[in-house]
Amino acid sequence: MKCLAAGLALLCLAVASTAAARDEDDTFLASLEADRRPLVIQALPTTPASLRTTLDDSLSLTRDPAEIWAARQWQNAMEPSVARFVKDDALRGELLQRVFLEARLARLPPELVLAVIQVESAFRADAVSSAGAVGLMQIMPFWIRELGLPADDLEDPWRNLRYGTTILAHYLAVERGDFTRALARYNGSLGKTWYPERVMRAWQRHWRGPEESGRATVQR
């Protein structure tokens, strides 16, 4: 009888402990429910619908002869500088065509895009930073969730260009055309100027368009 009584007492104690633990769990879960906050870090305000459309647009746009001529002039002017980084002629030509088109879609100076690529990856499509940024324009993987589709491959240089120009154009719109602040946002160093200065310096030294190159030749 004493053993039975002791066993019942232990069973009651175990049931009580379990009930107490359950109550504690319920209280804890209830507090989480009451204090629910999204565990998502938003890097910037909601992306404008126009830029989301740009990201999904087809690359095959109708182009008039004047624009084709301007693109070729620009490509010829940029070719020598890009050749320092991209040795393959065919790849270099396609890269320049893509940069010109993506910059046009995003309403960015194509020379600025080249400067960002130089600073970010030195034109290496397989570049990966210590922070996990990927590709030509060093895109962080979380941008796939913000802008694209789960199947998007940031190591694909053309997809990477689309992301990079879209993001940079958005930041430029947020900063109302202020290149310094837009570039700092792109780098994640808003409030500091070292990154924008590097990009702007590369832009001025290596990526002058046909008109600027022509003026420099005349001045000599």
CSV table of C-alpha atoms in Angstrom, one decimal:
chain,number,residue,atom,x,y,z
A,1,MET,CA,0.0,0.0,0.0
A,2,LYS,CA,2.8,2.4,0.9
A,3,CYS,CA,4.4,1.6,-2.5
A,4,LEU,CA,1.2,2.3,-4.3
A,5,ALA,CA,0.7,5.5,-2.4
A,6,ALA,CA,4.2,6.6,-3.3
A,7,GLY,CA,3.7,5.7,-6.9
A,8,LEU,CA,0.5,7.7,-7.1
A,9,ALA,CA,2.2,10.7,-5.5
A,10,LEU,CA,5.0,10.6,-8.0
A,11,LEU,CA,2.5,10.2,-10.8
A,12,CYS,CA,0.5,13.2,-9.6
A,13,LEU,CA,3.8,15.2,-9.3
A,14,ALA,CA,4.7,14.3,-12.8
A,15,VAL,CA,1.3,15.3,-14.2
A,16,ALA,CA,1.5,18.5,-12.3
A,17,SER,CA,5.0,19.3,-13.6
A,18,THR,CA,3.8,18.5,-17.2
A,19,ALA,CA,0.8,20.7,-16.8
A,20,ALA,CA,3.0,23.5,-15.4
A,21,ALA,CA,5.4,23.1,-18.3
A,22,ARG,CA,2.6,23.2,-20.7
A,23,ASP,CA,1.2,26.3,-19.1
A,24,GLU,CA,4.6,27.9,-19.4
A,25,ASP,CA,4.9,27.0,-23.0
A,26,ASP,CA,1.4,28.3,-23.7
A,27,THR,CA,2.2,31.6,-21.9
A,28,PHE,CA,5.5,31.9,-23.9
A,29,LEU,CA,3.8,31.2,-27.3
A,30,ALA,CA,1.0,33.6,-26.4
A,31,SER,CA,3.5,36.3,-25.7
A,32,LEU,CA,5.2,35.7,-29.0
A,33,GLU,CA,1.8,35.8,-30.7
A,34,ALA,CA,1.0,39.1,-29.0
A,35,ASP,CA,4.4,40.6,-29.9
A,36,ARG,CA,4.6,39.2,-33.4
A,37,ARG,CA,7.1,41.1,-35.6
A,38,PRO,CA,8.2,40.1,-39.1
A,39,LEU,CA,11.7,38.7,-39.1
A,40,VAL,CA,12.5,40.2,-42.6
A,41,ILE,CA,15.1,43.0,-43.0
A,42,GLN,CA,13.9,45.4,-45.7
A,43,ALA,CA,17.0,46.9,-47.4
A,44,LEU,CA,15.0,49.7,-49.0
A,45,PRO,CA,11.5,50.9,-49.6
A,46,THR,CA,9.1,48.9,-51.8
A,47,THR,CA,10.6,48.7,-55.3
A,48,PRO,CA,8.6,50.8,-57.8
A,49,ALA,CA,6.4,48.7,-60.1
A,50,SER,CA,8.2,50.2,-63.1
A,51,LEU,CA,11.5,48.7,-62.1
A,52,ARG,CA,9.9,45.3,-61.4
A,53,THR,CA,8.5,45.5,-65.0
A,54,THR,CA,12.0,46.4,-66.3
A,55,LEU,CA,13.4,43.3,-64.6
A,56,ASP,CA,10.9,41.1,-66.3
A,57,ASP,CA,11.0,42.8,-69.7
A,58,SER,CA,12.3,41.0,-72.8
A,59,LEU,CA,15.7,42.0,-74.1
A,60,SER,CA,14.4,42.0,-77.6
A,61,LEU,CA,13.2,45.6,-78.0
A,62,THR,CA,12.6,47.5,-81.2
A,63,ARG,CA,15.5,49.8,-81.9
A,64,ASP,CA,15.8,52.5,-84.5
A,65,PRO,CA,18.8,52.9,-86.7
A,66,ALA,CA,20.1,56.0,-84.9
A,67,GLU,CA,20.1,54.1,-81.6
A,68,ILE,CA,21.9,51.2,-83.2
A,69,TRP,CA,24.5,53.6,-84.6
A,70,ALA,CA,25.0,55.3,-81.2
A,71,ALA,CA,25.4,51.9,-79.5
A,72,ARG,CA,28.1,50.9,-82.0
A,73,GLN,CA,29.9,54.2,-81.5
A,74,TRP,CA,29.8,53.7,-77.7
A,75,GLN,CA,30.9,50.1,-77.9
A,76,ASN,CA,33.9,51.1,-80.1
A,77,ALA,CA,34.9,53.7,-77.6
A,78,MET,CA,34.6,51.4,-74.6
A,79,GLU,CA,36.3,48.4,-76.3
A,80,PRO,CA,40.0,49.2,-75.4
A,81,SER,CA,39.3,49.7,-71.7
A,82,VAL,CA,37.2,46.5,-71.4
A,83,ALA,CA,39.9,44.6,-73.3
A,84,ARG,CA,42.1,44.9,-70.2
A,85,PHE,CA,39.6,42.8,-68.3
A,86,VAL,CA,37.9,40.6,-70.9
A,87,LYS,CA,40.3,39.0,-73.3
A,88,ASP,CA,37.7,37.1,-75.4
A,89,ASP,CA,36.6,39.2,-78.3
A,90,ALA,CA,33.1,37.7,-78.6
A,91,LEU,CA,32.4,37.8,-74.9
A,92,ARG,CA,33.6,41.4,-74.7
A,93,GLY,CA,31.4,42.4,-77.5
A,94,GLU,CA,28.3,40.8,-76.0
A,95,LEU,CA,29.1,42.2,-72.6
A,96,LEU,CA,29.2,45.8,-74.0
A,97,GLN,CA,26.0,45.3,-75.9
A,98,ARG,CA,24.3,44.0,-72.8
A,99,VAL,CA,25.6,46.8,-70.6
A,100,PHE,CA,24.4,49.4,-73.1
A,101,LEU,CA,20.9,47.9,-73.3
A,102,GLU,CA,20.5,47.3,-69.6
A,103,ALA,CA,21.6,50.9,-68.9
A,104,ARG,CA,19.1,52.1,-71.4
A,105,LEU,CA,16.3,50.1,-69.8
A,106,ALA,CA,17.2,51.4,-66.4
A,107,ARG,CA,17.9,55.0,-67.6
A,108,LEU,CA,21.5,54.9,-66.3
A,109,PRO,CA,24.7,56.2,-67.9
A,110,PRO,CA,26.3,53.0,-69.4
A,111,GLU,CA,29.7,54.3,-68.4
A,112,LEU,CA,28.6,54.4,-64.8
A,113,VAL,CA,27.5,50.7,-65.0
A,114,LEU,CA,31.0,49.8,-66.3
A,115,ALA,CA,32.6,51.7,-63.5
A,116,VAL,CA,30.5,49.9,-60.9
A,117,ILE,CA,31.4,46.5,-62.5
A,118,GLN,CA,35.1,47.5,-62.4
A,119,VAL,CA,35.0,48.4,-58.8
A,120,GLU,CA,32.8,45.6,-57.7
A,121,SER,CA,34.2,42.6,-59.5
A,122,ALA,CA,36.9,43.6,-62.0
A,123,PHE,CA,34.6,42.1,-64.7
A,124,ARG,CA,34.7,38.6,-63.1
A,125,ALA,CA,31.3,37.0,-63.5
A,126,ASP,CA,32.3,34.3,-60.9
A,127,ALA,CA,33.3,36.8,-58.2
A,128,VAL,CA,31.9,36.1,-54.7
A,129,SER,CA,32.6,38.5,-51.8
A,130,SER,CA,33.2,37.5,-48.2
A,131,ALA,CA,29.7,38.8,-47.5
A,132,GLY,CA,28.1,36.5,-50.2
A,133,ALA,CA,27.6,39.1,-53.0
A,134,VAL,CA,27.7,37.5,-56.4
A,135,GLY,CA,28.8,38.2,-59.9
A,136,LEU,CA,29.7,41.2,-62.1
A,137,MET,CA,27.7,43.8,-60.0
A,138,GLN,CA,28.1,41.9,-56.7
A,139,ILE,CA,24.4,41.2,-56.0
A,140,MET,CA,23.4,39.9,-52.6
A,141,PRO,CA,21.2,36.8,-52.8
A,142,PHE,CA,18.3,38.3,-50.9
A,143,TRP,CA,17.6,40.5,-53.9
A,144,ILE,CA,16.2,37.4,-55.7
A,145,ARG,CA,13.3,37.5,-53.2
A,146,GLU,CA,12.9,41.2,-53.6
A,147,LEU,CA,13.0,41.5,-57.4
A,148,GLY,CA,13.1,38.2,-59.2
A,149,LEU,CA,12.3,34.5,-59.2
A,150,PRO,CA,13.7,31.7,-57.1
A,151,ALA,CA,15.3,30.1,-60.2
A,152,ASP,CA,17.3,33.3,-61.0
A,153,ASP,CA,21.0,32.5,-61.2
A,154,LEU,CA,23.1,35.5,-60.0
A,155,GLU,CA,26.2,33.9,-61.6
A,156,ASP,CA,24.6,34.3,-65.0
A,157,PRO,CA,26.3,37.6,-66.0
A,158,TRP,CA,23.4,38.9,-68.0
A,159,ARG,CA,20.9,38.2,-65.2
A,160,ASN,CA,23.3,39.8,-62.8
A,161,LEU,CA,23.5,42.9,-65.0
A,162,ARG,CA,19.7,43.1,-65.0
A,163,TYR,CA,19.6,43.0,-61.2
A,164,GLY,CA,22.5,45.5,-60.7
A,165,THR,CA,21.1,48.1,-63.0
A,166,THR,CA,17.6,47.8,-61.6
A,167,ILE,CA,18.9,48.2,-58.0
A,168,LEU,CA,21.1,51.1,-58.9
A,169,ALA,CA,18.4,52.8,-60.8
A,170,HIS,CA,16.0,52.4,-57.8
A,171,TYR,CA,18.5,53.9,-55.4
A,172,LEU,CA,19.1,56.8,-57.8
A,173,ALA,CA,15.4,57.4,-57.9
A,174,VAL,CA,15.2,57.2,-54.1
A,175,GLU,CA,18.0,59.8,-53.8
A,176,ARG,CA,16.5,62.0,-56.5
A,177,GLY,CA,19.5,61.8,-58.9
A,178,ASP,CA,22.2,62.1,-56.2
A,179,PHE,CA,24.9,59.7,-57.6
A,180,THR,CA,27.0,59.9,-54.4
A,181,ARG,CA,24.2,58.8,-52.1
A,182,ALA,CA,22.8,56.3,-54.6
A,183,LEU,CA,26.2,54.6,-54.9
A,184,ALA,CA,26.6,54.6,-51.2
A,185,ARG,CA,23.3,52.9,-50.8
A,186,TYR,CA,24.3,50.4,-53.5
A,187,ASN,CA,27.4,49.5,-51.5
A,188,GLY,CA,25.5,49.5,-48.1
A,189,SER,CA,27.7,52.4,-46.8
A,190,LEU,CA,25.2,55.3,-46.8
A,191,GLY,CA,26.7,58.3,-45.0
A,192,LYS,CA,30.2,57.5,-46.2
A,193,THR,CA,31.8,58.6,-49.5
A,194,TRP,CA,34.8,56.2,-50.0
A,195,TYR,CA,32.8,53.9,-52.3
A,196,PRO,CA,31.1,56.6,-54.5
A,197,GLU,CA,34.5,58.3,-54.8
A,198,ARG,CA,36.1,55.0,-56.1
A,199,VAL,CA,33.3,54.5,-58.7
A,200,MET,CA,33.3,58.1,-59.8
A,201,ARG,CA,37.1,58.1,-60.1
A,202,ALA,CA,37.0,54.9,-62.2
A,203,TRP,CA,34.2,56.5,-64.3
A,204,GLN,CA,36.3,59.6,-65.1
A,205,ARG,CA,39.5,57.8,-65.7
A,206,HIS,CA,38.5,54.8,-67.7
A,207,TRP,CA,34.9,55.0,-69.0
A,208,ARG,CA,34.4,58.2,-70.9
A,209,GLY,CA,31.8,58.0,-73.7
A,210,PRO,CA,32.4,58.8,-77.3
A,211,GLU,CA,31.7,62.5,-77.0
A,212,GLU,CA,34.0,62.9,-74.0
A,213,SER,CA,36.7,60.9,-75.7
A,214,GLY,CA,36.3,63.1,-78.8
A,215,ARG,CA,36.7,66.3,-76.8
A,216,ALA,CA,39.8,65.0,-75.1
A,217,THR,CA,41.3,64.1,-78.5
A,218,VAL,CA,40.7,67.6,-79.8
A,219,GLN,CA,42.2,69.2,-76.7
A,220,ARG,CA,45.4,67.4,-77.2
